[in-house]
XYZ file of C-alpha atoms in Angstrom:
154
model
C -5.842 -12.486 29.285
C -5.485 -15.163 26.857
C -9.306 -15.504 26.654
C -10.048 -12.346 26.044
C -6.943 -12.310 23.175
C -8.664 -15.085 21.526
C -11.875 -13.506 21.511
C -10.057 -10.601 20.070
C -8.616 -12.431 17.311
C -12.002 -14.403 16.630
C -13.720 -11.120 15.800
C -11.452 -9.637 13.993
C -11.065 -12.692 11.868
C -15.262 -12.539 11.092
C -15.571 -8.566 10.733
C -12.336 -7.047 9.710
C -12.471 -7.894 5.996
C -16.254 -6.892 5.836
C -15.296 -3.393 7.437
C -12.874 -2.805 4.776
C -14.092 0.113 2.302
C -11.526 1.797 -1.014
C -12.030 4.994 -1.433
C -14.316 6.622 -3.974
C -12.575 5.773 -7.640
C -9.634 3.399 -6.417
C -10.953 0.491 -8.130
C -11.309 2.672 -11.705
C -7.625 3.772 -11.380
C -6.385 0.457 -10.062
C -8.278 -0.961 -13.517
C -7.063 1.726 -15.635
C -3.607 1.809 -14.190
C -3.496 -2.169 -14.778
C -4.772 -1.510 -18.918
C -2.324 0.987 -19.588
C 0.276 -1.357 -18.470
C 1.657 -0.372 -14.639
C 3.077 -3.222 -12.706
C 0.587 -2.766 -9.532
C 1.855 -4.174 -6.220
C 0.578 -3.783 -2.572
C 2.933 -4.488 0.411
C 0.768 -4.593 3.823
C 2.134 -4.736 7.207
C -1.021 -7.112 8.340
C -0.333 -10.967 8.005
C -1.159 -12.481 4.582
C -4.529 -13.929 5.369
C -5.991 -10.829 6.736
C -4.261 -9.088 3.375
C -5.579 -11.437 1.203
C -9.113 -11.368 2.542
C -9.491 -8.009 2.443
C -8.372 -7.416 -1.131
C -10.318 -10.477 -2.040
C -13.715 -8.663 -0.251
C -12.734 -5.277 -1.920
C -12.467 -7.160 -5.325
C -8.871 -5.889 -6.201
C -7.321 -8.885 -5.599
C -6.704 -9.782 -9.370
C -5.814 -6.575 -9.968
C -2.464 -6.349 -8.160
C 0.397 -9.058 -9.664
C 2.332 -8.966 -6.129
C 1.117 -8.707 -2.493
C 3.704 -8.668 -0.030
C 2.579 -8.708 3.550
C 4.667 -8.841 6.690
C 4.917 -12.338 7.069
C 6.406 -12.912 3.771
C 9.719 -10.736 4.748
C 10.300 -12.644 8.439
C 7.697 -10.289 9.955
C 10.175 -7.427 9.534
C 7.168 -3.888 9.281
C 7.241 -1.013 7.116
C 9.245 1.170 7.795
C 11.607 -1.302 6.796
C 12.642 -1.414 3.260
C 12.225 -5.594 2.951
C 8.241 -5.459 1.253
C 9.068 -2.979 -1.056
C 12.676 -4.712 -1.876
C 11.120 -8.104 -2.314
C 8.109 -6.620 -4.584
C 10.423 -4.770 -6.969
C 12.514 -8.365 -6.930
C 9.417 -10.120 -8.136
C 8.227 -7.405 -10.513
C 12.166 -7.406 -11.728
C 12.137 -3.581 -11.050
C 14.821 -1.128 -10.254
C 13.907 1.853 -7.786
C 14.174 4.408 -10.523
C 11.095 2.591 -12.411
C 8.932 2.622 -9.259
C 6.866 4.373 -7.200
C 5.108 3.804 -4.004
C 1.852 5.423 -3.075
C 1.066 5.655 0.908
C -0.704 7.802 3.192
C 1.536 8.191 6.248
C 5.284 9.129 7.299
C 5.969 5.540 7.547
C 5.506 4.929 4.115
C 7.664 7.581 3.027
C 10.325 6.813 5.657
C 9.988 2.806 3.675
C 10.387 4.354 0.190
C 12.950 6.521 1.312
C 14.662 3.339 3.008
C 14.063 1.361 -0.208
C 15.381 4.624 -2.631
C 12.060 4.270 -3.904
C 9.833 7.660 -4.813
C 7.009 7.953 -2.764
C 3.818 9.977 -3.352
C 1.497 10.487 -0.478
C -2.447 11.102 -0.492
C -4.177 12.739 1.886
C -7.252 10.261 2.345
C -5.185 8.628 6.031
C -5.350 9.922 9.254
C -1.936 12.034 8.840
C -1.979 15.031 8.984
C -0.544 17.127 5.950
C 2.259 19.026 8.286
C 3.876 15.596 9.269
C 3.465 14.294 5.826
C 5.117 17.740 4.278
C 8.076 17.524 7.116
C 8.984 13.330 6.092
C 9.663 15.102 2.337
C 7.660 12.831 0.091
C 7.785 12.925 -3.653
C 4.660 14.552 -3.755
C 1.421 14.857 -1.510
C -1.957 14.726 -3.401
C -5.332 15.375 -1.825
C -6.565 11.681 -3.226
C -5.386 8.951 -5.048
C -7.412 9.681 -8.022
C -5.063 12.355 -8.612
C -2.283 9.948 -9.851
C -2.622 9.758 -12.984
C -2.452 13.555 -13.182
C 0.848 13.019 -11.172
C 2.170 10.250 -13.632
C 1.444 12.424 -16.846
C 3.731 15.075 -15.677
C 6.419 12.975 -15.050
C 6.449 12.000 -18.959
């Protein structure tokens, strides 16, 4: 068993970052997002080198001023609140001036944990009833809808 485990880990160490693809338009609203002035953040329940190498290969690495990953927070996983906590420590934000943007229950059961608002997209593998029943800020069909979302808040 511990072969094959390290065999495991080997290839997923070479591929996984490689395999990693944003969706259509993230990288425009990450950029534009950044130039109007929003704090951006990521907090990822993989361990930081996997994290890192990923947003490195997807080239929004320098866009985000805080990455938290699991194994900055003892290891403790979304749905707990610590990632989200310890990013709006290090951004020096309160809940009420931030939002989190997921794609599954767990993410809105860690905002929710975190008194954070939490806007889901559709582009996971959730499915829109289970989304709809964890009672998320708002559910939009991509995340290129955001800024539309963040206008009407003003």
């Amino acid at each position: 068993m511990e072969k094959a485990e390290a065999w495991y880990r080997e290839r997923y160490d070479q591929l996984f970052p490689s395999h990693a693809r944003l969706f259509p338009g993230v990288k425009s609203l990450l950029t534009s997002l950044r130039r109007a002035g929003y704090l951006l953040a990521a907090a990822s329940n993989k361990l930081r080198p996997y994290s890192q190498a990923i947003l490195a290969h997807l080239g929004i690495d320098t866009l985000l001023q805080v990455v938290v990953c699991q194994d900055d927070v003892g290891g403790r996983l979304k749905p707990d609140p610590a990632m989200l906590l310890a990013i709006m420590e290090r951004l020096e934000q309160s809940p009420p001036a931030t939002l989190y943007v997921g794609d599954t229950v767990i993410d809105i059961e860690a905002g929710r944990r975190a008194q954070i608002d939490t806007v889901v997209v559709l582009t996971g593998s959730e499915h829109k009833e289970a989304l709809q029943a964890a009672s998320p800020a708002a559910i939009l069909p991509s995340v290129v809808e955001l800024p539309r979302y963040l206008h009407s808040l003003s």
